[in-house]
């Protein structure tokens, strides 16, 4: 069922009197990606796809000390994420990286998508709602999938220097409050009558808090 939200608008009619009219305000839906739309963390899956299982497990072994420090809260999640990206993709030509990510979106990502989450996206589209994925994953391996589906993408941006991936994050990791900041940067939320948000971790709580219809772990 389409939820129609209106706000009052007054105009002078032909008789010279103020006439109240109602204008429908659009709706928008925000979806977290990893764990909400997907069944697995796509950071590991993009490495598995591009480098293979042996390289993935070898890298995890090499990075194990950093991950232990993260568990002990002696190293931030963002720092470990950057170490991970630098280890596997640092100094890779940007065009090669983008090409591999696009292939991942075509060939592997469809098998990682939760069917009921995809159906929810399509239902929002059928109702004429604007839809956006808001994710801490890198834009390079999420944007192509979003574009193919006709939805928008807000994601973590990776730094490039001399047309090569450095493995460092450009700006802020798109998680927690940064998700809301990036949403408000792109969309004027007061224009929307109904705001839907779907997430599955504490990193989505700020985004869920701005929604009129928040859904936590709806597809899990």
JSON list of C-alpha atoms in Angstrom, two decimals, residues 21-219:
[
{"chain": "A", "resi": 21, "resn": "UNK", "atom": "CA", "xyz": [-4.83, 22.39, -1.47]},
{"chain": "A", "resi": 22, "resn": "UNK", "atom": "CA", "xyz": [-2.82, 19.30, -0.57]},
{"chain": "A", "resi": 23, "resn": "UNK", "atom": "CA", "xyz": [0.48, 18.35, -2.18]},
{"chain": "A", "resi": 24, "resn": "UNK", "atom": "CA", "xyz": [1.87, 14.85, -1.84]},
{"chain": "A", "resi": 25, "resn": "UNK", "atom": "CA", "xyz": [5.35, 14.69, -0.36]},
{"chain": "A", "resi": 26, "resn": "UNK", "atom": "CA", "xyz": [7.64, 11.97, -1.71]},
{"chain": "A", "resi": 27, "resn": "UNK", "atom": "CA", "xyz": [9.06, 9.07, 0.28]},
{"chain": "A", "resi": 28, "resn": "UNK", "atom": "CA", "xyz": [12.64, 7.83, 0.50]},
{"chain": "A", "resi": 29, "resn": "UNK", "atom": "CA", "xyz": [14.24, 4.58, 1.69]},
{"chain": "A", "resi": 30, "resn": "UNK", "atom": "CA", "xyz": [17.80, 4.07, 2.92]},
{"chain": "A", "resi": 31, "resn": "UNK", "atom": "CA", "xyz": [19.36, 0.59, 3.00]},
{"chain": "A", "resi": 32, "resn": "UNK", "atom": "CA", "xyz": [22.55, -0.42, 4.74]},
{"chain": "A", "resi": 33, "resn": "UNK", "atom": "CA", "xyz": [24.41, -2.90, 2.53]},
{"chain": "A", "resi": 34, "resn": "UNK", "atom": "CA", "xyz": [26.66, -5.45, 4.26]},
{"chain": "A", "resi": 35, "resn": "UNK", "atom": "CA", "xyz": [24.55, -7.76, 6.43]},
{"chain": "A", "resi": 36, "resn": "UNK", "atom": "CA", "xyz": [21.31, -6.00, 5.52]},
{"chain": "A", "resi": 37, "resn": "UNK", "atom": "CA", "xyz": [21.11, -6.36, 1.75]},
{"chain": "A", "resi": 38, "resn": "UNK", "atom": "CA", "xyz": [23.91, -8.93, 1.56]},
{"chain": "A", "resi": 39, "resn": "UNK", "atom": "CA", "xyz": [24.43, -12.22, 3.38]},
{"chain": "A", "resi": 40, "resn": "UNK", "atom": "CA", "xyz": [28.16, -11.66, 3.88]},
{"chain": "A", "resi": 41, "resn": "UNK", "atom": "CA", "xyz": [30.67, -8.86, 4.38]},
{"chain": "A", "resi": 42, "resn": "UNK", "atom": "CA", "xyz": [31.59, -7.75, 0.87]},
{"chain": "A", "resi": 43, "resn": "UNK", "atom": "CA", "xyz": [35.06, -6.54, 1.88]},
{"chain": "A", "resi": 44, "resn": "UNK", "atom": "CA", "xyz": [36.15, -10.16, 2.37]},
{"chain": "A", "resi": 45, "resn": "UNK", "atom": "CA", "xyz": [34.20, -11.27, -0.69]},
{"chain": "A", "resi": 46, "resn": "UNK", "atom": "CA", "xyz": [35.79, -8.73, -3.07]},
{"chain": "A", "resi": 47, "resn": "UNK", "atom": "CA", "xyz": [39.21, -9.96, -1.91]},
{"chain": "A", "resi": 48, "resn": "UNK", "atom": "CA", "xyz": [38.16, -13.58, -2.34]},
{"chain": "A", "resi": 49, "resn": "UNK", "atom": "CA", "xyz": [36.88, -12.81, -5.85]},
{"chain": "A", "resi": 50, "resn": "UNK", "atom": "CA", "xyz": [39.91, -10.82, -7.02]},
{"chain": "A", "resi": 51, "resn": "UNK", "atom": "CA", "xyz": [42.74, -12.57, -5.17]},
{"chain": "A", "resi": 52, "resn": "UNK", "atom": "CA", "xyz": [41.47, -16.07, -4.33]},
{"chain": "A", "resi": 53, "resn": "UNK", "atom": "CA", "xyz": [40.98, -17.95, -1.08]},
{"chain": "A", "resi": 54, "resn": "UNK", "atom": "CA", "xyz": [44.67, -18.64, -0.44]},
{"chain": "A", "resi": 55, "resn": "UNK", "atom": "CA", "xyz": [45.57, -14.96, -0.69]},
{"chain": "A", "resi": 56, "resn": "UNK", "atom": "CA", "xyz": [42.62, -14.01, 1.54]},
{"chain": "A", "resi": 57, "resn": "UNK", "atom": "CA", "xyz": [43.55, -16.43, 4.32]},
{"chain": "A", "resi": 58, "resn": "UNK", "atom": "CA", "xyz": [47.25, -15.55, 4.07]},
{"chain": "A", "resi": 59, "resn": "UNK", "atom": "CA", "xyz": [46.35, -11.87, 4.38]},
{"chain": "A", "resi": 60, "resn": "UNK", "atom": "CA", "xyz": [44.10, -12.53, 7.37]},
{"chain": "A", "resi": 61, "resn": "UNK", "atom": "CA", "xyz": [46.95, -14.36, 9.04]},
{"chain": "A", "resi": 62, "resn": "UNK", "atom": "CA", "xyz": [49.34, -11.49, 8.38]},
{"chain": "A", "resi": 63, "resn": "UNK", "atom": "CA", "xyz": [46.83, -8.96, 9.68]},
{"chain": "A", "resi": 64, "resn": "UNK", "atom": "CA", "xyz": [45.80, -11.05, 12.71]},
{"chain": "A", "resi": 65, "resn": "UNK", "atom": "CA", "xyz": [47.87, -8.97, 15.21]},
{"chain": "A", "resi": 66, "resn": "UNK", "atom": "CA", "xyz": [46.10, -5.79, 14.05]},
{"chain": "A", "resi": 67, "resn": "UNK", "atom": "CA", "xyz": [42.70, -7.46, 14.39]},
{"chain": "A", "resi": 68, "resn": "UNK", "atom": "CA", "xyz": [43.55, -8.59, 17.93]},
{"chain": "A", "resi": 69, "resn": "UNK", "atom": "CA", "xyz": [44.49, -5.00, 18.81]},
{"chain": "A", "resi": 70, "resn": "UNK", "atom": "CA", "xyz": [41.15, -3.90, 17.36]},
{"chain": "A", "resi": 71, "resn": "UNK", "atom": "CA", "xyz": [39.29, -6.40, 19.56]},
{"chain": "A", "resi": 72, "resn": "UNK", "atom": "CA", "xyz": [41.20, -5.00, 22.54]},
{"chain": "A", "resi": 73, "resn": "UNK", "atom": "CA", "xyz": [40.15, -1.49, 21.44]},
{"chain": "A", "resi": 74, "resn": "UNK", "atom": "CA", "xyz": [43.80, -0.51, 21.04]},
{"chain": "A", "resi": 75, "resn": "UNK", "atom": "CA", "xyz": [43.35, 0.06, 17.30]},
{"chain": "A", "resi": 76, "resn": "UNK", "atom": "CA", "xyz": [40.30, 1.56, 15.61]},
{"chain": "A", "resi": 77, "resn": "UNK", "atom": "CA", "xyz": [38.09, -0.33, 13.16]},
{"chain": "A", "resi": 78, "resn": "UNK", "atom": "CA", "xyz": [38.88, 2.27, 10.52]},
{"chain": "A", "resi": 79, "resn": "UNK", "atom": "CA", "xyz": [42.64, 1.84, 10.95]},
{"chain": "A", "resi": 80, "resn": "UNK", "atom": "CA", "xyz": [42.38, -1.94, 10.59]},
{"chain": "A", "resi": 81, "resn": "UNK", "atom": "CA", "xyz": [40.11, -1.52, 7.57]},
{"chain": "A", "resi": 82, "resn": "UNK", "atom": "CA", "xyz": [42.72, 0.69, 5.93]},
{"chain": "A", "resi": 83, "resn": "UNK", "atom": "CA", "xyz": [45.48, -1.81, 6.72]},
{"chain": "A", "resi": 84, "resn": "UNK", "atom": "CA", "xyz": [43.33, -4.49, 5.09]},
{"chain": "A", "resi": 85, "resn": "UNK", "atom": "CA", "xyz": [42.73, -2.37, 1.98]},
{"chain": "A", "resi": 86, "resn": "UNK", "atom": "CA", "xyz": [46.40, -1.38, 1.76]},
{"chain": "A", "resi": 87, "resn": "UNK", "atom": "CA", "xyz": [47.54, -5.01, 2.06]},
{"chain": "A", "resi": 88, "resn": "UNK", "atom": "CA", "xyz": [45.27, -6.32, -0.70]},
{"chain": "A", "resi": 89, "resn": "UNK", "atom": "CA", "xyz": [44.79, -3.34, -3.02]},
{"chain": "A", "resi": 90, "resn": "UNK", "atom": "CA", "xyz": [47.48, -0.78, -2.21]},
{"chain": "A", "resi": 91, "resn": "UNK", "atom": "CA", "xyz": [49.25, 0.57, -5.32]},
{"chain": "A", "resi": 92, "resn": "UNK", "atom": "CA", "xyz": [46.81, -1.20, -7.69]},
{"chain": "A", "resi": 93, "resn": "UNK", "atom": "CA", "xyz": [46.04, 0.93, -10.79]},
{"chain": "A", "resi": 94, "resn": "UNK", "atom": "CA", "xyz": [42.69, 2.63, -10.22]},
{"chain": "A", "resi": 95, "resn": "UNK", "atom": "CA", "xyz": [41.25, 1.54, -13.56]},
{"chain": "A", "resi": 96, "resn": "UNK", "atom": "CA", "xyz": [42.20, -2.08, -12.94]},
{"chain": "A", "resi": 97, "resn": "UNK", "atom": "CA", "xyz": [40.60, -1.93, -9.48]},
{"chain": "A", "resi": 98, "resn": "UNK", "atom": "CA", "xyz": [37.40, -0.42, -10.85]},
{"chain": "A", "resi": 99, "resn": "UNK", "atom": "CA", "xyz": [37.26, -3.04, -13.61]},
{"chain": "A", "resi": 100, "resn": "UNK", "atom": "CA", "xyz": [37.61, -5.88, -11.10]},
{"chain": "A", "resi": 101, "resn": "UNK", "atom": "CA", "xyz": [34.94, -4.34, -8.85]},
{"chain": "A", "resi": 102, "resn": "UNK", "atom": "CA", "xyz": [32.53, -4.01, -11.78]},
{"chain": "A", "resi": 103, "resn": "UNK", "atom": "CA", "xyz": [33.12, -7.67, -12.66]},
{"chain": "A", "resi": 104, "resn": "UNK", "atom": "CA", "xyz": [32.50, -8.61, -9.01]},
{"chain": "A", "resi": 105, "resn": "UNK", "atom": "CA", "xyz": [29.15, -6.79, -9.13]},
{"chain": "A", "resi": 106, "resn": "UNK", "atom": "CA", "xyz": [28.13, -8.70, -12.26]},
{"chain": "A", "resi": 107, "resn": "UNK", "atom": "CA", "xyz": [29.45, -12.15, -11.48]},
{"chain": "A", "resi": 108, "resn": "UNK", "atom": "CA", "xyz": [29.60, -12.65, -7.71]},
{"chain": "A", "resi": 109, "resn": "UNK", "atom": "CA", "xyz": [27.53, -10.06, -5.86]},
{"chain": "A", "resi": 110, "resn": "UNK", "atom": "CA", "xyz": [24.11, -11.29, -7.15]},
{"chain": "A", "resi": 111, "resn": "UNK", "atom": "CA", "xyz": [24.69, -14.56, -5.24]},
{"chain": "A", "resi": 112, "resn": "UNK", "atom": "CA", "xyz": [25.31, -12.64, -2.00]},
{"chain": "A", "resi": 113, "resn": "UNK", "atom": "CA", "xyz": [22.10, -10.59, -2.07]},
{"chain": "A", "resi": 114, "resn": "UNK", "atom": "CA", "xyz": [19.25, -11.43, 0.29]},
{"chain": "A", "resi": 115, "resn": "UNK", "atom": "CA", "xyz": [16.19, -12.07, -1.84]},
{"chain": "A", "resi": 116, "resn": "UNK", "atom": "CA", "xyz": [13.75, -10.47, 0.61]},
{"chain": "A", "resi": 117, "resn": "UNK", "atom": "CA", "xyz": [15.92, -7.34, 0.84]},
{"chain": "A", "resi": 118, "resn": "UNK", "atom": "CA", "xyz": [16.02, -7.08, -2.94]},
{"chain": "A", "resi": 119, "resn": "UNK", "atom": "CA", "xyz": [12.25, -7.50, -3.02]},
{"chain": "A", "resi": 120, "resn": "UNK", "atom": "CA", "xyz": [11.86, -4.68, -0.48]},
{"chain": "A", "resi": 121, "resn": "UNK", "atom": "CA", "xyz": [13.98, -2.39, -2.67]},
{"chain": "A", "resi": 122, "resn": "UNK", "atom": "CA", "xyz": [11.86, -3.22, -5.69]},
{"chain": "A", "resi": 123, "resn": "UNK", "atom": "CA", "xyz": [8.62, -2.62, -3.76]},
{"chain": "A", "resi": 124, "resn": "UNK", "atom": "CA", "xyz": [9.83, 0.83, -2.77]},
{"chain": "A", "resi": 125, "resn": "UNK", "atom": "CA", "xyz": [10.66, 1.52, -6.40]},
{"chain": "A", "resi": 126, "resn": "UNK", "atom": "CA", "xyz": [7.23, 0.35, -7.53]},
{"chain": "A", "resi": 127, "resn": "UNK", "atom": "CA", "xyz": [5.66, 2.80, -5.07]},
{"chain": "A", "resi": 128, "resn": "UNK", "atom": "CA", "xyz": [7.69, 5.61, -6.57]},
{"chain": "A", "resi": 129, "resn": "UNK", "atom": "CA", "xyz": [9.98, 5.99, -3.56]},
{"chain": "A", "resi": 130, "resn": "UNK", "atom": "CA", "xyz": [13.52, 7.23, -3.93]},
{"chain": "A", "resi": 131, "resn": "UNK", "atom": "CA", "xyz": [15.96, 4.50, -2.82]},
{"chain": "A", "resi": 132, "resn": "UNK", "atom": "CA", "xyz": [19.59, 4.73, -1.73]},
{"chain": "A", "resi": 133, "resn": "UNK", "atom": "CA", "xyz": [22.14, 2.29, -0.35]},
{"chain": "A", "resi": 134, "resn": "UNK", "atom": "CA", "xyz": [24.20, 3.86, 2.46]},
{"chain": "A", "resi": 135, "resn": "UNK", "atom": "CA", "xyz": [27.26, 1.77, 3.25]},
{"chain": "A", "resi": 136, "resn": "UNK", "atom": "CA", "xyz": [30.71, 1.69, 4.82]},
{"chain": "A", "resi": 137, "resn": "UNK", "atom": "CA", "xyz": [31.86, -0.49, 1.94]},
{"chain": "A", "resi": 138, "resn": "UNK", "atom": "CA", "xyz": [33.82, 1.16, -0.83]},
{"chain": "A", "resi": 139, "resn": "UNK", "atom": "CA", "xyz": [31.88, 2.88, -3.58]},
{"chain": "A", "resi": 140, "resn": "UNK", "atom": "CA", "xyz": [33.80, 0.99, -6.26]},
{"chain": "A", "resi": 141, "resn": "UNK", "atom": "CA", "xyz": [32.24, -2.38, -5.50]},
{"chain": "A", "resi": 142, "resn": "UNK", "atom": "CA", "xyz": [28.74, -1.18, -4.57]},
{"chain": "A", "resi": 143, "resn": "UNK", "atom": "CA", "xyz": [27.97, 1.62, -7.05]},
{"chain": "A", "resi": 144, "resn": "UNK", "atom": "CA", "xyz": [27.87, -0.62, -10.17]},
{"chain": "A", "resi": 145, "resn": "UNK", "atom": "CA", "xyz": [25.27, -2.89, -8.54]},
{"chain": "A", "resi": 146, "resn": "UNK", "atom": "CA", "xyz": [23.20, 0.11, -7.43]},
{"chain": "A", "resi": 147, "resn": "UNK", "atom": "CA", "xyz": [23.38, 1.70, -10.87]},
{"chain": "A", "resi": 148, "resn": "UNK", "atom": "CA", "xyz": [22.20, -1.52, -12.53]},
{"chain": "A", "resi": 149, "resn": "UNK", "atom": "CA", "xyz": [19.21, -1.54, -10.20]},
{"chain": "A", "resi": 150, "resn": "UNK", "atom": "CA", "xyz": [18.45, 2.15, -10.71]},
{"chain": "A", "resi": 151, "resn": "UNK", "atom": "CA", "xyz": [19.06, 3.20, -7.10]},
{"chain": "A", "resi": 152, "resn": "UNK", "atom": "CA", "xyz": [21.50, 5.66, -5.54]},
{"chain": "A", "resi": 153, "resn": "UNK", "atom": "CA", "xyz": [24.67, 4.91, -3.63]},
{"chain": "A", "resi": 154, "resn": "UNK", "atom": "CA", "xyz": [26.35, 6.63, -0.70]},
{"chain": "A", "resi": 155, "resn": "UNK", "atom": "CA", "xyz": [29.53, 4.79, 0.25]},
{"chain": "A", "resi": 156, "resn": "UNK", "atom": "CA", "xyz": [33.04, 5.09, 1.64]},
{"chain": "A", "resi": 157, "resn": "UNK", "atom": "CA", "xyz": [35.40, 6.72, -0.84]},
{"chain": "A", "resi": 158, "resn": "UNK", "atom": "CA", "xyz": [38.94, 5.45, -1.38]},
{"chain": "A", "resi": 159, "resn": "UNK", "atom": "CA", "xyz": [41.95, 7.65, -1.95]},
{"chain": "A", "resi": 160, "resn": "UNK", "atom": "CA", "xyz": [43.83, 7.51, -5.24]},
{"chain": "A", "resi": 161, "resn": "UNK", "atom": "CA", "xyz": [47.24, 9.03, -5.90]},
{"chain": "A", "resi": 162, "resn": "UNK", "atom": "CA", "xyz": [48.76, 9.09, -9.39]},
{"chain": "A", "resi": 163, "resn": "UNK", "atom": "CA", "xyz": [45.85, 6.94, -10.64]},
{"chain": "A", "resi": 164, "resn": "UNK", "atom": "CA", "xyz": [46.62, 4.19, -8.09]},
{"chain": "A", "resi": 165, "resn": "UNK", "atom": "CA", "xyz": [44.65, 2.95, -5.08]},
{"chain": "A", "resi": 166, "resn": "UNK", "atom": "CA", "xyz": [46.48, 3.79, -1.86]},
{"chain": "A", "resi": 167, "resn": "UNK", "atom": "CA", "xyz": [44.24, 1.74, 0.43]},
{"chain": "A", "resi": 168, "resn": "UNK", "atom": "CA", "xyz": [43.52, 4.79, 2.56]},
{"chain": "A", "resi": 169, "resn": "UNK", "atom": "CA", "xyz": [40.01, 6.16, 3.02]},
{"chain": "A", "resi": 170, "resn": "UNK", "atom": "CA", "xyz": [39.27, 9.52, 1.42]},
{"chain": "A", "resi": 171, "resn": "UNK", "atom": "CA", "xyz": [37.46, 11.62, 4.02]},
{"chain": "A", "resi": 172, "resn": "UNK", "atom": "CA", "xyz": [35.52, 9.65, 6.65]},
{"chain": "A", "resi": 173, "resn": "UNK", "atom": "CA", "xyz": [34.44, 6.03, 6.79]},
{"chain": "A", "resi": 174, "resn": "UNK", "atom": "CA", "xyz": [30.72, 6.02, 5.91]},
{"chain": "A", "resi": 175, "resn": "UNK", "atom": "CA", "xyz": [29.45, 4.55, 9.17]},
{"chain": "A", "resi": 176, "resn": "UNK", "atom": "CA", "xyz": [27.57, 5.71, 12.25]},
{"chain": "A", "resi": 177, "resn": "UNK", "atom": "CA", "xyz": [26.98, 9.47, 12.34]},
{"chain": "A", "resi": 178, "resn": "UNK", "atom": "CA", "xyz": [28.85, 9.83, 9.06]},
{"chain": "A", "resi": 179, "resn": "UNK", "atom": "CA", "xyz": [26.00, 7.98, 7.33]},
{"chain": "A", "resi": 180, "resn": "UNK", "atom": "CA", "xyz": [23.57, 10.67, 8.47]},
{"chain": "A", "resi": 181, "resn": "UNK", "atom": "CA", "xyz": [25.97, 13.47, 7.52]},
{"chain": "A", "resi": 182, "resn": "UNK", "atom": "CA", "xyz": [26.38, 12.05, 4.02]},
{"chain": "A", "resi": 183, "resn": "UNK", "atom": "CA", "xyz": [22.61, 11.54, 3.68]},
{"chain": "A", "resi": 184, "resn": "UNK", "atom": "CA", "xyz": [21.89, 15.12, 4.70]},
{"chain": "A", "resi": 185, "resn": "UNK", "atom": "CA", "xyz": [24.62, 16.33, 2.34]},
{"chain": "A", "resi": 186, "resn": "UNK", "atom": "CA", "xyz": [22.88, 14.63, -0.60]},
{"chain": "A", "resi": 187, "resn": "UNK", "atom": "CA", "xyz": [19.18, 14.85, 0.30]},
{"chain": "A", "resi": 188, "resn": "UNK", "atom": "CA", "xyz": [16.97, 17.58, 1.78]},
{"chain": "A", "resi": 189, "resn": "UNK", "atom": "CA", "xyz": [15.12, 15.36, 4.25]},
{"chain": "A", "resi": 190, "resn": "UNK", "atom": "CA", "xyz": [12.37, 17.89, 5.19]},
{"chain": "A", "resi": 191, "resn": "UNK", "atom": "CA", "xyz": [11.05, 17.47, 1.63]},
{"chain": "A", "resi": 192, "resn": "UNK", "atom": "CA", "xyz": [10.17, 13.83, 2.34]},
{"chain": "A", "resi": 193, "resn": "UNK", "atom": "CA", "xyz": [7.01, 12.79, 4.13]},
{"chain": "A", "resi": 194, "resn": "UNK", "atom": "CA", "xyz": [8.03, 9.20, 4.88]},
{"chain": "A", "resi": 195, "resn": "UNK", "atom": "CA", "xyz": [11.61, 8.11, 5.52]},
{"chain": "A", "resi": 196, "resn": "UNK", "atom": "CA", "xyz": [12.38, 4.39, 5.67]},
{"chain": "A", "resi": 197, "resn": "UNK", "atom": "CA", "xyz": [15.70, 3.01, 6.92]},
{"chain": "A", "resi": 198, "resn": "UNK", "atom": "CA", "xyz": [17.01, -0.56, 7.11]},
{"chain": "A", "resi": 199, "resn": "UNK", "atom": "CA", "xyz": [20.08, -1.61, 9.08]},
{"chain": "A", "resi": 200, "resn": "UNK", "atom": "CA", "xyz": [21.57, -4.45, 11.09]},
{"chain": "A", "resi": 201, "resn": "UNK", "atom": "CA", "xyz": [24.38, -3.13, 13.34]},
{"chain": "A", "resi": 202, "resn": "UNK", "atom": "CA", "xyz": [25.18, -0.36, 15.80]},
{"chain": "A", "resi": 203, "resn": "UNK", "atom": "CA", "xyz": [26.76, 1.50, 12.87]},
{"chain": "A", "resi": 204, "resn": "UNK", "atom": "CA", "xyz": [23.25, 1.97, 11.45]},
{"chain": "A", "resi": 205, "resn": "UNK", "atom": "CA", "xyz": [21.59, 3.33, 14.60]},
{"chain": "A", "resi": 206, "resn": "UNK", "atom": "CA", "xyz": [22.11, 7.00, 13.69]},
{"chain": "A", "resi": 207, "resn": "UNK", "atom": "CA", "xyz": [20.55, 6.40, 10.27]},
{"chain": "A", "resi": 208, "resn": "UNK", "atom": "CA", "xyz": [17.62, 4.51, 11.80]},
{"chain": "A", "resi": 209, "resn": "UNK", "atom": "CA", "xyz": [17.06, 7.39, 14.22]},
{"chain": "A", "resi": 210, "resn": "UNK", "atom": "CA", "xyz": [16.25, 9.84, 11.39]},
{"chain": "A", "resi": 211, "resn": "UNK", "atom": "CA", "xyz": [13.64, 7.52, 9.86]},
{"chain": "A", "resi": 212, "resn": "UNK", "atom": "CA", "xyz": [9.90, 7.65, 10.35]},
{"chain": "A", "resi": 213, "resn": "UNK", "atom": "CA", "xyz": [9.94, 3.89, 9.63]},
{"chain": "A", "resi": 214, "resn": "UNK", "atom": "CA", "xyz": [13.14, 2.27, 11.02]},
{"chain": "A", "resi": 215, "resn": "UNK", "atom": "CA", "xyz": [13.72, -1.44, 10.49]},
{"chain": "A", "resi": 216, "resn": "UNK", "atom": "CA", "xyz": [16.48, -3.23, 12.41]},
{"chain": "A", "resi": 217, "resn": "UNK", "atom": "CA", "xyz": [17.53, -6.66, 11.12]},
{"chain": "A", "resi": 218, "resn": "UNK", "atom": "CA", "xyz": [14.32, -7.02, 9.16]},
{"chain": "A", "resi": 219, "resn": "UNK", "atom": "CA", "xyz": [15.86, -9.46, 6.67]}
]
